[in-house]
Amino acid sequence: MATRTIKISLIGNPNTGKTSVFNQLTGLNQQVGNYPGITVERKQGSVRLPGNTKGVILDLPGTYSLNASSMDENVVIELLLNRNDKDFPDVAVVVTDVENLKRNLLLFTQIKDLEIPAILVINMADRMERKGISLNIPLLEERLKTKIALVSSRKGTGITKLKELITEYASLSTEPCLNASSIDPEYFGRLRNAFPNQLLYKLWLVITQDVNFGQLERNEIEDSFTKSKSELKRLQQKETIKRYQFINDTLKQGMTVDTAKAKDLRAKLDRILTHKIFGYLIFFAILLVIFQSIFAWSSVPMDLIDEGFTWLSSYTSNNLPPGKLTELIAEGIIPGIGGVVIFIPQIAFLFFFISILEESGYMSRVVFLMDRIMKRFGLSGKSVVPLISGTACAIPAIMAARNIENWRERLITILVTPFTTCSARLPVYAILISLIIPQRTVWGIFNLQGLTLMLLYLLGFLGAIGAAIILNKILKTKFKSFFVAEMPNYKMPLAKNVGITVVEKTKAFVYGAGKIILAISIIIWFLGSHGPGDKMERAEQIITEQYGNSLGEDKLKDAIASYKLENSYIGHIGKSIEPAIRPLGYDWKIGIAIVTSFAAREVFVGTLATIYTIGSGADDEATIKERMKQETNPETGQKVFNFATGISLLLFYAFAMQCMSTLAVTKKETNSWKWPAIQLFSMSIFAYLVSLIAYQLLK
Ligand code: GDP
C-alpha cells in the first residue's frame, strides 16, 4: 500500500518546548539547513504516523505572533500566507506552554483565522499538578474549535495522541476564532467587497506586514486600502485586545489555577541569579568551572587523537608505495583531517555545558542580566552565548548567533566573535609564552605565564567589545530591537535535547570547518612540497653534498625537509613578504609560518617545527622550543624570539583574522562576501598595526 504523506508545520512561541516536541516526534530523523537566501535555520524531520502514514514536520522558528518584527517571524508569516509554497502545511501543530497559555494562545487564534487546520498542543503537562492547574479539555476544544493534545514532551506523554490527531487532521474545523471584521466593520467590509475571494484576515496581514507574499498583488491592495501608519497601529492594537478578550473568556471557563499550590521557589532563585552583584559573580564562577572542566576533560582525547593521526600518517607513508599520492595522503590529507578532528572534544564539551545552561532555564537569566550591558555595545544579551562559544571555535559560535532575533545585533555579534580566543590559538600562545615569559610566581600565588595567558583571553574579549562599539556607530538598521525578557521555568535539562544539541553543533563544525581546513591543508601541502626550479628535486643531493655524513640519518632527513620548505612556493612567499613584516620583528621563517597559518592558526607551530628542524633530532615540542630559543638573526646576531618579537607575535595572533573556515561561515550566515571581507581586512590591518607599535616600542 502506498504511504500517505502529511505536511506538518510546528509553530509556537519561543520556550514553549517546541524543540522538545519536535525531538520527541522525529528523534534523530532531522535535517538542519537554511531557508534559501537568508540565515534563518530551517529544521525538518520526519515521523511515522499510524495507518501507514508519514509526517514531514517543518519546525518553524519560534514566534510570538504573526506581526513580524524579525527575520525569523517573517519566515513563518510568508509560509502561512502562501498556499502555493511547497512547504505549506496540511496541518499546523501549535505548541503552547500550560503555564503561559494566555499569552501563547494569541498566536494560535491568529493561525486559526488563516483557516489552516490547526492542532493545539498544550505542553509541559507534567507541571500542572505542582502549579495547581486543571483544564477542561472538551470545553477548550469546543471554544477554540480545535483538537487538543495535552503533552509532556519531557515525560513523553501525549505524543501518541498527538500523532493520532495529526493523522486525522482532515476532520479538524477550519472555522476562525475571531471574526476579523469585528475589528473595524466599515474598513473590513470594504476589503471584503474588493477581494471577495480572499481570506479577510490574510488580506489584513498583507496590508500590515512588511513581508514578501508573491501571490497576492500587494500594490493593488495597498493602493486602495492605505491607511496612515498610526491608524494601522491602532487597528492592530484593537485586534490584539479583541484576541485577548476572547482568550480570557475561554480560559476563565476552561482553566482553573489553585494559586496556593503554586510554590514559588522560582521567584527566589530569580532574585539571586539576576541580582546586580551576585548574579554576575555566580555567572563568572560557573564560567570558570566550565572552562576548567573543558580543558581538563578534553586534554586526554585530544592527545589521543593527535597521537593517532601522527601514527596513521607515518604508517601510511611507510607502508604505501612511495610517490606523490602517498605524500598527498600522508602529509596533506591525514594531517588535514586530524586538524579537524582534534577540536571535536572541546567543541562537544562546550556545547554540552551550554546546552545544559540553556535547557535548565539559567541561560535566560544570564541573557537578561547581560542585556543591559551588551546593549550599550550594540550587542544583545543573547550575544553571550556566541562570545563564550568562541573560546572553543568561532564556527559553531557564529552559528549560535542565530538565536539573536535582531538582525543588526546578530550581525555585530557575528563580526566580533572571531576576536575571542579560540582553541586554535592556544598552541601558538603556549609556545610563545614559554619562550618569552619567565616561569615565575608573582604576588605569592599567580604564575606569570598563566597570568599572561589570562591577559590574552581578556584581550580577545576586549577586542570583541571594542569592535562592537565601532560597528554599533557605523551600521544602519532596518529592524527595531525588541527585547522580550523571556524567563522560562527552571527545569532539569532533558538528556535527549542536550544530546541532540551536542551532535548538531559538532556536525556543524565538522562539515563547516572541516571541508575548508582539509582543502587548505592540501593546498599548503602542495605549495610546501613543490617549488620553482629544480631545487626541490635536488634537495637531497644538495644537502647530502653539503653535510656529507656528519649529520646522521635522522638529522639529514630533517635538514632536507627544512631545505625543501625554504625553497618551496611557500618559502618564496614567506621571503617575499619579509620586508613587510620586518618592522614587526619577524624574519622570513616566521613569515612562512604566518602565511601557512592564515588558513588556520594552529598550523603556526607545526610550520616552525619543520623550518627549524635543521641541525636537531626528534620532533617533540621541547626541542622545537629549544631550537626557537637558539635561533639568531644572522645579520644582527640577536635572538629571533626575543621579548619584543614574542609580544608582537602574540598580539598578531590575538587580533588577526587567520581562519578561512570562519570567513566561510560568516559568508554563509550573512549571505554576502562583503562581511567576511570586512572581517578579514579590518582585523588583519588592526593586528598588523598593534604588533608594529608593540615591537617598535619594546625593541
Ligand atoms: P523551544 O524554545 O520552544 O524550542 O523550547 P525547548 O524545547 O528548547 O524547551 C524549553 C525548555 O522547556 C527546556 O528547558 C525544556 O527542557 C523544557 N521542556 C520542554 N518540554 C517540557 C515538558 O513537557 N515539561 C517540562 N517540565 N519542561 C519541558
PDB file of C-alpha atoms in Angstrom, residues 15-21 23 43 124 127 153-154 351-365 385 488-502:
ATOM      1  CA  ASN A  15      10.379  28.453  25.100  1.00  0.00           C
ATOM      2  CA  THR A  16       7.128  26.557  24.873  1.00  0.00           C
ATOM      3  CA  GLY A  17       9.045  23.312  24.355  1.00  0.00           C
ATOM      4  CA  LYS A  18       8.601  23.301  20.593  1.00  0.00           C
ATOM      5  CA  THR A  19      12.055  21.872  20.026  1.00  0.00           C
ATOM      6  CA  SER A  20      11.397  19.147  22.586  1.00  0.00           C
ATOM      7  CA  VAL A  21       8.133  18.204  20.883  1.00  0.00           C
ATOM      8  CA  ASN A  23      12.676  15.942  19.046  1.00  0.00           C
ATOM      9  CA  LYS A  43      14.774  22.286  10.607  1.00  0.00           C
ATOM     10  CA  MET A 124       4.537  20.779  29.984  1.00  0.00           C
ATOM     11  CA  ARG A 127       3.943  20.792  35.722  1.00  0.00           C
ATOM     12  CA  SER A 153       7.498  16.316  25.937  1.00  0.00           C
ATOM     13  CA  ARG A 154       9.703  15.816  28.966  1.00  0.00           C
ATOM     14  CA  PHE A 351      28.152  22.700  23.800  1.00  0.00           C
ATOM     15  CA  PHE A 352      27.308  20.048  26.345  1.00  0.00           C
ATOM     16  CA  PHE A 353      27.626  22.697  29.063  1.00  0.00           C
ATOM     17  CA  ILE A 354      25.976  25.486  27.110  1.00  0.00           C
ATOM     18  CA  SER A 355      23.070  23.241  26.275  1.00  0.00           C
ATOM     19  CA  ILE A 356      22.642  22.348  29.962  1.00  0.00           C
ATOM     20  CA  LEU A 357      22.648  26.035  30.882  1.00  0.00           C
ATOM     21  CA  GLU A 358      20.055  26.740  28.216  1.00  0.00           C
ATOM     22  CA  GLU A 359      17.888  23.741  28.977  1.00  0.00           C
ATOM     23  CA  SER A 360      17.810  24.399  32.695  1.00  0.00           C
ATOM     24  CA  GLY A 361      16.460  27.894  32.108  1.00  0.00           C
ATOM     25  CA  TYR A 362      19.550  29.506  33.627  1.00  0.00           C
ATOM     26  CA  MET A 363      20.808  30.969  30.347  1.00  0.00           C
ATOM     27  CA  SER A 364      17.686  33.140  30.067  1.00  0.00           C
ATOM     28  CA  ARG A 365      18.650  34.749  33.360  1.00  0.00           C
ATOM     29  CA  VAL A 385      26.385  32.503  24.044  1.00  0.00           C
ATOM     30  CA  PRO A 488      11.095  30.184  31.360  1.00  0.00           C
ATOM     31  CA  ASN A 489      10.789  27.995  34.427  1.00  0.00           C
ATOM     32  CA  TYR A 490      13.783  26.216  35.863  1.00  0.00           C
ATOM     33  CA  LYS A 491      13.892  22.632  34.704  1.00  0.00           C
ATOM     34  CA  MET A 492      16.053  19.581  34.808  1.00  0.00           C
ATOM     35  CA  PRO A 493      17.752  19.500  31.398  1.00  0.00           C
ATOM     36  CA  LEU A 494      16.432  16.822  29.079  1.00  0.00           C
ATOM     37  CA  ALA A 495      19.165  14.375  28.128  1.00  0.00           C
ATOM     38  CA  LYS A 496      17.708  13.962  24.661  1.00  0.00           C
ATOM     39  CA  ASN A 497      17.748  17.700  23.943  1.00  0.00           C
ATOM     40  CA  VAL A 498      21.307  18.060  25.257  1.00  0.00           C
ATOM     41  CA  GLY A 499      22.448  15.086  23.202  1.00  0.00           C
ATOM     42  CA  ILE A 500      20.907  16.412  20.010  1.00  0.00           C
ATOM     43  CA  THR A 501      22.450  19.866  20.534  1.00  0.00           C
ATOM     44  CA  VAL A 502      25.916  18.395  21.018  1.00  0.00           C
TER      45      VAL A 502
END
